[in-house]
Coordinates of C-alpha atoms and ligand atoms in Angstrom, one line a residue:
X205 CA -71.0 21.7 -69.8
X206 CA -72.1 18.3 -71.1
X207 CA -75.7 19.1 -70.4
X208 CA -75.8 22.2 -72.5
X209 CA -73.7 20.5 -75.2
X210 CA -76.3 17.7 -75.4
X211 CA -79.1 20.4 -75.5
X212 CA -77.4 22.3 -78.3
X213 CA -76.7 19.2 -80.3
X214 CA -80.3 17.8 -79.9
X215 CA -81.7 21.1 -81.1
X216 CA -79.2 21.7 -83.9
X217 CA -78.6 18.1 -85.3
X218 CA -82.1 17.5 -86.6
X219 CA -83.2 13.9 -86.6
X220 CA -82.9 12.0 -89.9
X221 CA -86.3 12.3 -91.8
X222 CA -88.1 9.1 -92.3
X223 CA -87.4 7.2 -95.5
X224 CA -90.8 8.3 -96.9
X225 CA -90.2 12.0 -96.1
X226 CA -86.5 12.1 -96.9
X227 CA -86.9 14.2 -100.0
X228 CA -89.7 16.3 -98.8
X229 CA -88.6 17.6 -95.4
X230 CA -87.3 21.2 -95.7
X231 CA -83.8 21.9 -94.3
X232 CA -83.6 23.5 -90.9
X233 CA -83.1 27.3 -90.8
X234 CA -79.5 28.5 -91.7
X235 CA -79.4 30.0 -88.2
X236 CA -79.1 26.4 -86.9
X237 CA -75.8 25.9 -88.7
X238 CA -74.6 29.4 -87.8
X239 CA -75.4 28.8 -84.2
X240 CA -73.5 25.5 -84.2
X241 CA -70.5 27.1 -85.9
X242 CA -70.4 30.0 -83.3
X243 CA -70.9 27.5 -80.4
X244 CA -68.1 25.2 -81.7
X245 CA -65.7 28.1 -82.2
X246 CA -66.3 29.3 -78.7
X247 CA -65.2 26.0 -77.1
X248 CA -61.8 25.2 -75.7
X249 CA -59.8 22.5 -77.4
X250 CA -60.8 19.9 -74.8
X251 CA -64.4 20.8 -75.0
X252 CA -64.3 20.6 -78.8
X253 CA -63.1 17.0 -78.6
X254 CA -65.8 16.3 -76.1
X255 CA -68.4 17.8 -78.4
X256 CA -67.1 15.8 -81.4
X257 CA -67.2 12.6 -79.3
X258 CA -70.8 13.2 -78.3
X259 CA -71.8 14.2 -81.9
X260 CA -70.2 11.1 -83.4
X261 CA -71.5 8.8 -80.7
X262 CA -75.1 10.0 -80.1
X263 CA -75.9 11.6 -83.4
X264 CA -74.6 9.0 -85.8
X265 CA -76.3 5.9 -87.4
X266 CA -79.4 4.4 -85.8
X267 CA -77.7 1.0 -85.4
X268 CA -80.9 -0.7 -84.3
X269 CA -82.8 0.5 -87.3
X270 CA -80.0 -0.8 -89.6
X271 CA -79.9 -4.2 -88.1
X272 CA -83.8 -4.5 -88.4
X273 CA -83.6 -3.6 -92.1
X274 CA -80.7 -5.9 -92.6
X275 CA -82.8 -8.7 -91.2
X276 CA -85.7 -7.6 -93.5
X277 CA -83.4 -7.7 -96.5
X278 CA -82.4 -11.3 -95.7
X279 CA -86.1 -12.2 -95.5
X280 CA -86.8 -10.7 -98.9
X281 CA -84.0 -12.6 -100.7
X282 CA -86.5 -14.9 -102.5
X283 CA -88.8 -12.0 -103.4
X284 CA -88.8 -10.2 -106.8
X285 CA -85.9 -7.9 -107.7
X286 CA -88.0 -4.7 -107.3
X287 CA -88.8 -5.5 -103.7
X288 CA -85.1 -6.4 -102.9
X289 CA -83.9 -3.1 -104.5
X290 CA -86.5 -1.2 -102.5
X291 CA -85.4 -2.8 -99.2
X292 CA -81.7 -2.2 -100.1
X293 CA -82.4 1.5 -100.7
X294 CA -84.1 1.7 -97.3
X295 CA -81.1 0.0 -95.7
X296 CA -78.7 2.3 -97.6
X297 CA -80.6 5.3 -96.3
X298 CA -80.7 4.0 -92.7
X299 CA -76.9 4.0 -92.8
X300 CA -76.8 7.8 -93.2
X301 CA -75.4 9.2 -89.9
X302 CA -77.7 11.8 -88.5
X303 CA -74.7 14.3 -88.3
X304 CA -74.2 14.0 -92.0
X305 CA -77.1 16.4 -92.6
X306 CA -75.6 18.9 -90.2
X307 CA -72.4 18.8 -92.2
X308 CA -74.3 19.3 -95.5
X309 CA -76.3 22.2 -94.1
X310 CA -73.2 23.9 -92.7
X311 CA -71.5 23.6 -96.1
X312 CA -74.2 25.8 -97.5
X313 CA -73.7 28.8 -95.3
X314 CA -71.1 31.5 -95.7
X315 CA -67.7 30.2 -94.5
X316 CA -69.2 26.8 -93.8
X317 CA -66.8 24.8 -96.0
X318 CA -63.8 26.4 -94.4
X319 CA -65.3 25.7 -91.0
X320 CA -65.6 22.0 -91.9
X321 CA -62.1 21.8 -93.2
X322 CA -60.8 23.2 -89.9
X323 CA -63.2 20.9 -88.0
X324 CA -61.7 17.9 -89.8
X325 CA -58.2 19.2 -88.8
X326 CA -59.4 19.0 -85.2
X327 CA -60.7 15.4 -85.8
X328 CA -57.4 14.3 -87.3
X329 CA -55.5 15.8 -84.3
X330 CA -57.8 13.9 -81.9
X331 CA -57.3 10.7 -83.9
X332 CA -53.5 11.1 -84.0
X333 CA -53.0 12.4 -80.4
X334 CA -55.6 10.4 -78.3
X335 CA -54.5 7.2 -80.0
X336 CA -57.8 6.0 -78.6
X337 CA -59.2 4.6 -81.8
X338 CA -62.8 5.7 -81.1
X339 CA -64.7 4.0 -83.9
X340 CA -67.3 6.8 -83.8
X341 CA -64.8 9.5 -84.3
X342 CA -63.3 7.5 -87.2
X343 CA -66.7 7.2 -88.7
X344 CA -67.3 11.0 -88.4
X345 CA -63.9 11.6 -89.9
X346 CA -64.6 9.2 -92.8
X347 CA -68.0 10.8 -93.5
X348 CA -66.5 14.3 -93.5
X349 CA -63.5 13.2 -95.7
X350 CA -66.0 11.8 -98.1
X351 CA -67.9 15.0 -98.3
X352 CA -64.7 17.1 -98.6
X353 CA -63.5 14.8 -101.4
X354 CA -66.7 15.6 -103.4
X355 CA -66.5 19.3 -102.7
X356 CA -62.8 19.6 -103.6
X357 CA -62.9 17.3 -106.6
X358 CA -60.6 18.4 -109.5
X359 CA -63.4 19.8 -111.6
X360 CA -64.4 22.3 -108.8
X361 CA -60.8 23.5 -108.2
X362 CA -59.3 26.5 -109.9
X363 CA -55.7 26.5 -111.0
X364 CA -54.1 29.9 -110.3
X365 CA -50.6 30.9 -111.5
X366 CA -48.9 33.0 -108.8
X367 CA -46.6 35.8 -110.2
X368 CA -45.0 38.9 -108.9
X369 CA -48.1 40.7 -110.0
X370 CA -50.4 38.6 -107.7
X371 CA -51.9 40.3 -104.7
X372 CA -49.6 40.8 -101.8
X373 CA -52.0 38.8 -99.5
X374 CA -51.6 35.8 -101.8
X375 CA -47.7 36.1 -102.0
X376 CA -47.7 36.5 -98.3
X377 CA -49.7 33.3 -97.8
X378 CA -47.5 31.4 -100.3
X379 CA -44.5 32.5 -98.3
X380 CA -45.9 31.6 -94.9
X381 CA -47.3 28.2 -96.1
X382 CA -44.0 27.2 -97.7
X383 CA -43.1 23.9 -96.0
X384 CA -40.0 22.7 -97.9
X385 CA -37.6 25.6 -98.4
X386 CA -38.6 28.4 -96.0
X387 CA -38.9 31.8 -97.7
X388 CA -36.5 34.2 -96.0
X389 CA -37.5 37.6 -97.6
X390 CA -39.2 39.4 -100.5
X391 CA -36.2 38.8 -102.7
X392 CA -36.6 35.1 -102.1
X393 CA -40.3 35.0 -103.0
X394 CA -39.7 37.3 -105.9
X395 CA -37.2 34.9 -107.4
X396 CA -39.5 31.9 -106.9
X397 CA -42.2 33.5 -109.0
X398 CA -39.8 35.1 -111.4
X399 CA -38.2 34.1 -114.7
X400 CA -37.7 30.4 -115.3
X401 CA -40.0 29.7 -112.4
X402 CA -43.6 28.8 -112.2
X403 CA -45.7 28.8 -109.1
X404 CA -49.2 27.3 -109.2
X405 CA -51.9 26.9 -106.5
X406 CA -55.4 25.4 -106.4
X407 CA -58.1 27.6 -105.0
X408 CA -61.8 26.9 -104.4
X409 CA -64.8 29.2 -104.7
X410 CA -65.9 28.3 -101.2
X411 CA -62.6 29.4 -99.7
X412 CA -61.7 32.6 -101.6
X413 CA -58.2 33.9 -101.4
X414 CA -57.0 30.6 -99.8
X415 CA -54.3 28.7 -101.8
X416 CA -55.2 25.1 -100.9
X417 CA -52.0 23.5 -102.2
X418 CA -48.9 25.2 -103.8
X419 CA -46.4 23.8 -106.3
X420 CA -43.1 25.5 -107.1
X421 CA -41.5 24.6 -110.4
X422 CA -38.1 25.5 -112.0
X423 CA -37.9 25.5 -115.8
X424 CA -34.5 24.1 -116.8
X425 CA -32.6 22.3 -119.5
X426 CA -31.9 19.2 -117.5
X427 CA -33.0 17.6 -114.3
X428 CA -31.5 19.5 -111.4
X429 CA -29.2 17.6 -109.0
X430 CA -28.7 20.6 -106.7
X431 CA -31.1 23.0 -105.0
X432 CA -28.5 25.7 -104.4
X433 CA -26.3 26.8 -107.2
X434 CA -27.8 25.3 -110.3
X435 CA -31.1 26.3 -112.0
X436 CA -33.3 26.1 -109.0
X437 CA -32.6 28.5 -106.2
X438 CA -29.8 30.7 -107.4
X439 CA -30.0 31.0 -111.2
X440 CA -30.5 34.8 -111.4
X441 CA -32.0 35.3 -114.7
X442 CA -30.7 38.8 -114.8
X443 CA -33.3 40.0 -117.2
X444 CA -36.8 40.2 -116.1
X445 CA -38.1 38.1 -119.0
X446 CA -37.4 34.6 -120.0
X447 CA -34.9 35.1 -122.8
X448 CA -34.3 31.6 -124.1
X449 CA -37.5 29.7 -123.3
X450 CA -36.9 27.4 -126.3
X451 CA -34.0 25.9 -124.3
X452 CA -36.4 24.9 -121.6
X453 CA -37.3 21.3 -121.8
X454 CA -37.5 20.2 -118.1
X455 CA -39.8 21.0 -115.2
X456 CA -38.3 20.5 -111.8
X457 CA -40.8 20.5 -108.9
X458 CA -38.8 21.6 -106.0
X459 CA -41.5 22.3 -103.4
X460 CA -45.1 21.3 -102.8
X461 CA -47.1 22.2 -99.8
X462 CA -50.7 21.6 -98.8
X463 CA -52.0 24.4 -96.6
X464 CA -55.1 22.9 -95.1
X465 CA -54.5 20.1 -92.6
X466 CA -58.2 19.3 -92.8
X467 CA -57.8 18.3 -96.5
X468 CA -55.3 15.6 -95.8
X469 CA -56.1 12.5 -97.7
X470 CA -58.0 14.4 -100.4
X471 CA -54.9 14.0 -102.6
X472 CA -54.7 17.6 -103.7
X473 CA -51.0 17.5 -104.2
X474 CA -51.1 14.7 -106.7
X475 CA -53.9 16.3 -108.6
X476 CA -52.0 19.6 -108.7
X477 CA -48.8 18.0 -110.1
X478 CA -50.7 16.3 -112.9
X479 CA -52.7 19.5 -113.7
X480 CA -49.5 21.6 -113.8
X481 CA -47.8 19.1 -116.1
X482 CA -50.6 19.6 -118.6
X483 CA -50.4 23.4 -118.2
X484 CA -46.7 23.4 -118.8
X485 CA -47.0 21.0 -121.8
X486 CA -49.3 23.5 -123.4
X487 CA -47.0 26.4 -122.7
X488 CA -43.8 24.5 -123.7
X489 CA -44.9 21.9 -126.3
X490 CA -41.5 20.3 -126.4
X491 CA -41.1 19.9 -122.7
X492 CA -40.1 16.3 -122.2
X493 CA -38.8 15.9 -118.6
X494 CA -40.8 16.2 -115.4
X495 CA -39.1 15.5 -112.1
X496 CA -39.1 16.5 -108.5
X497 CA -36.0 17.5 -106.6
X498 CA -37.1 16.4 -103.2
X499 CA -35.7 16.6 -99.7
X500 CA -35.3 13.4 -97.6
X501 CA -36.6 14.5 -94.2
X502 CA -35.8 11.9 -91.5
X503 CA -32.8 10.3 -93.1
X504 CA -30.3 11.7 -90.6
X505 CA -32.4 10.8 -87.6
X506 CA -33.0 7.3 -89.0
X507 CA -29.2 6.9 -89.5
X508 CA -28.5 8.1 -86.0
X509 CA -30.9 5.5 -84.6
X510 CA -29.3 2.8 -86.6
X511 CA -25.8 3.8 -85.5
X512 CA -26.8 3.9 -81.8
X513 CA -28.5 0.5 -82.2
X514 CA -25.4 -1.0 -83.8
X515 CA -23.3 0.7 -81.1
X516 CA -25.3 -1.2 -78.4
X517 CA -24.9 -4.5 -80.3
X518 CA -21.2 -3.8 -81.0
X519 CA -21.9 -4.2 -84.8
X520 CA -19.6 -2.5 -87.2
X521 CA -20.9 -3.5 -90.6
X522 CA -22.6 -0.2 -91.6
X523 CA -19.2 0.9 -92.9
X524 CA -16.4 -1.1 -94.6
X525 CA -13.1 -1.8 -92.7
X526 CA -11.4 0.7 -95.0
X527 CA -14.1 3.4 -94.3
X528 CA -13.8 2.8 -90.5
X529 CA -10.1 3.1 -90.7
X530 CA -10.4 6.4 -92.5
X531 CA -12.9 7.7 -90.0
X532 CA -10.7 6.6 -87.1
X533 CA -7.7 8.3 -88.8
X534 CA -9.5 11.6 -89.3
X535 CA -11.0 11.6 -85.8
X536 CA -7.9 10.3 -84.0
X537 CA -9.8 7.3 -82.7
X538 CA -9.5 3.5 -83.1
X539 CA -11.5 1.7 -85.9
X540 CA -14.0 0.2 -83.4
X541 CA -16.9 1.6 -81.4
X542 CA -14.9 4.7 -80.7
X543 CA -14.9 5.5 -84.4
X544 CA -18.6 4.8 -84.4
X545 CA -19.2 7.2 -81.6
X546 CA -17.0 9.8 -83.3
X547 CA -19.0 9.4 -86.5
X548 CA -22.4 9.8 -84.7
X549 CA -21.1 13.1 -83.2
X550 CA -19.8 14.3 -86.6
X551 CA -23.2 13.6 -88.3
X552 CA -25.2 15.2 -85.5
X553 CA -23.2 18.4 -85.8
X554 CA -22.7 18.3 -89.5
X555 CA -19.0 18.8 -88.8
X556 CA -18.1 16.0 -91.2
X557 CA -18.8 18.3 -94.2
X558 CA -15.8 20.4 -93.2
X559 CA -13.3 17.6 -93.8
X560 CA -12.6 16.9 -97.5
X561 CA -11.2 13.5 -96.6
X562 CA -14.3 12.6 -94.5
X563 CA -16.7 13.8 -97.2
X564 CA -14.8 11.7 -99.7
X565 CA -14.8 8.5 -97.6
X566 CA -18.4 9.0 -96.4
X567 CA -20.0 9.6 -99.8
X568 CA -20.4 6.0 -100.9
X569 CA -21.4 5.0 -97.3
X570 CA -24.0 7.7 -96.9
X571 CA -25.4 7.2 -100.4
X572 CA -25.9 3.5 -100.0
X573 CA -27.4 4.0 -96.5
X574 CA -29.7 6.7 -97.9
X575 CA -30.8 4.4 -100.8
X576 CA -31.6 1.7 -98.3
X577 CA -33.5 4.2 -96.1
X578 CA -35.7 5.3 -99.1
X579 CA -36.1 1.9 -100.7
X580 CA -35.8 -0.7 -98.0
X581 CA -37.3 0.9 -94.8
X582 CA -41.0 0.4 -94.7
X583 CA -44.0 1.1 -92.6
X584 CA -47.0 -1.2 -93.2
X585 CA -45.3 -2.2 -96.5
X586 CA -45.0 1.4 -97.8
X587 CA -41.9 3.5 -97.7
X588 CA -41.1 4.9 -94.3
X589 CA -40.1 8.3 -95.8
X590 CA -43.3 10.3 -96.3
X591 CA -42.1 12.3 -99.3
X592 CA -41.1 9.1 -101.1
X593 CA -44.5 7.6 -100.3
X594 CA -46.2 10.7 -101.7
X595 CA -44.4 10.6 -105.1
X596 CA -44.6 6.8 -105.4
X597 CA -48.3 6.9 -104.7
X598 CA -48.5 9.4 -107.6
X599 CA -46.7 6.9 -109.8
X600 CA -43.3 8.6 -110.0
X601 CA -40.0 6.7 -110.4
X602 CA -37.4 6.9 -107.6
X603 CA -35.0 8.1 -110.3
X604 CA -31.7 9.5 -108.8
X605 CA -30.0 10.1 -105.5
X606 CA -27.9 13.3 -105.6
X607 CA -24.9 13.8 -103.4
X608 CA -24.1 17.4 -102.1
X609 CA -27.6 18.4 -103.4
X610 CA -28.6 20.6 -100.5
X611 CA -25.6 22.0 -98.7
X612 CA -27.6 24.4 -96.5
X613 CA -27.3 23.7 -92.8
X614 CA -30.9 22.4 -92.9
X615 CA -30.2 20.1 -95.8
X616 CA -27.1 18.7 -94.1
X617 CA -29.0 18.3 -90.8
X618 CA -32.0 16.6 -92.4
X619 CA -30.5 14.3 -94.9
X620 CA -26.7 14.7 -94.9
X621 CA -27.1 17.0 -97.9
X622 CA -28.6 14.3 -100.1
X623 CA -31.7 14.9 -102.3
X624 CA -33.6 12.7 -104.6
X625 CA -35.3 13.1 -108.0
X626 CA -38.7 11.4 -108.3
X627 CA -39.3 11.4 -112.0
X628 CA -42.7 11.5 -113.7
X629 CA -42.7 9.4 -116.8
X630 CA -46.2 10.4 -117.8
X631 CA -47.3 7.2 -119.6
X632 CA -46.1 5.1 -116.7
X633 CA -47.5 6.9 -113.7
X634 CA -50.9 5.2 -113.7
X635 CA -49.4 1.6 -113.7
X636 CA -46.6 2.6 -111.4
X637 CA -49.1 4.0 -108.9
X638 CA -51.3 0.9 -109.1
X639 CA -48.2 -1.4 -108.6
X640 CA -47.1 0.6 -105.6
X641 CA -50.6 1.0 -104.0
X642 CA -51.7 -2.6 -104.6
X643 CA -48.4 -4.6 -104.5
X644 CA -46.0 -2.1 -102.8
X645 CA -43.7 -2.3 -105.8
X646 CA -41.3 0.6 -105.9
X647 CA -40.3 1.7 -109.5
X648 CA -36.6 2.5 -109.3
X649 CA -33.6 3.0 -111.6
X650 CA -30.3 1.0 -111.9
X651 CA -28.5 3.8 -110.0
X652 CA -30.8 3.4 -106.9
X653 CA -30.8 -0.4 -107.1
X654 CA -27.0 -0.4 -107.4
X655 CA -26.7 1.6 -104.2
X656 CA -29.3 -0.7 -102.4
X657 CA -27.4 -3.8 -103.4
X658 CA -24.1 -2.3 -102.1
X659 CA -25.8 -1.7 -98.8
X660 CA -27.2 -5.2 -98.6
X661 CA -23.8 -6.7 -99.6
X662 CA -22.2 -4.8 -96.8
X663 CA -24.8 -5.0 -94.1
X664 CA -26.3 -8.5 -94.4
X665 CA -29.4 -6.7 -92.9
Ligands
0OR853 C1 -46.7 16.5 -99.8 C2 -48.1 17.1 -99.6 C3 -48.3 18.4 -100.3 C4 -49.1 16.0 -100.1 O1 -50.4 16.6 -99.9 P1 -51.7 15.8 -100.5 O2 -51.5 15.6 -102.0 O3 -52.9 16.6 -100.1 O4 -51.6 14.4 -99.9 P2 -52.6 13.9 -98.9 O5 -52.3 14.6 -97.6 O6 -54.0 14.2 -99.4 O7 -52.3 12.4 -98.8 C5 -48.4 17.3 -98.1 O8 -48.2 16.1 -97.4 C6 -47.4 18.4 -97.5 O9 -47.7 19.5 -97.6 N1 -46.3 17.9 -96.8 C7 -45.4 18.7 -96.2 C8 -44.4 19.4 -97.2 C9 -43.8 18.3 -98.1 N2 -43.7 18.6 -99.3 O10 -43.4 17.3 -97.6

């Protein structure tokens, strides 16, 4: 009940020591943290969010104390610098939320860091589900994210290469965490850690045996434009060893997955990609090309939404007259909203891929629509597509759209089979990243821009 929650918190979340005793007061007994962890774990979901609301609300910053010190700081503006710095330091200390100590103490007990990663996952779920933007919960999330970013900084992470000789429990975790191309069986995972492949994960001493983020790489002679046949998924290097490594000059990142929801925002994926690039450069000194081969989750549903909106408005400009006539011809409809309805149905079932003629006529249309989806569709100024946003934040270039790149049912359903290469030009990533993050500038190639301008010419959007 709330009463007992308040009691437990009052006892476990020790008050912030006074400024004078802040470095002298001994930490509470470890049993405090262990008790809190057990108690929290015993709660139902709803009770957990209640506890977190209480913790963030009643055990945060002493706002009254802060405002008094802020007033005091104003009064000392004319005093000597030493006095001002002294009062600033008091003010800084007074802004420490009481619960921050609890988080620090928990991080020092066995399994405490993992507990806090999972607790942040609960916080993120509350923030995204409740929608109620409780400022206290956001403060708690911010404080915890700050601590996690320190504890999981690149210097404290360990890069591990996963091979067929890695322990089964790691290979099993890698398989279950795979979020981009689901692993079907042992043969699948064996291939992905086998010849002409590299699989790397970051681990952390505080969470032994837990791959925090996993990156799968294919070693090729050129930048793959297809996830199935070429180089990436199917190239069966018959021999168990990498025969002609000196032909390898390209690394294709074809899957990256973070495994801890609570580490969202800690940017582990970006750090891992950069770390793996350095690792590969030392193993293959003449490796010169680094690129992703990325899915485009959300394109098909975005397109369906656009088609149904245009259906309502009776607008036919998404395809050219010629394209509509072709669609109408193949579907035995008339080149008007009937053809539009037929097209929506074909795309939702993936049926369009069975007709050579449709594939041929839809290629230019779907490619320019996809280019616009990736480049033109925004959310708060950044790309709507999360995978594009991730790579562009890292400073990659939106390099090439690939038709018929993922012909699996999943690939056709998610993005009409189109995939995209986000290419890492190593010298340019820092400036590209800054341009994207600060000015929302997307670094693209002529191929992509050409497709975008075809869309704009057609659609006057
Ligand atoms: C793409 C990933 C790895 C980025 O993770 P990370 O670098 O930690 O980014 P962030 O969550 O810290 O902003 C992550 O968002 C993820 O696992 N997404 C689902 C799978 C995918 N690759 O889209």
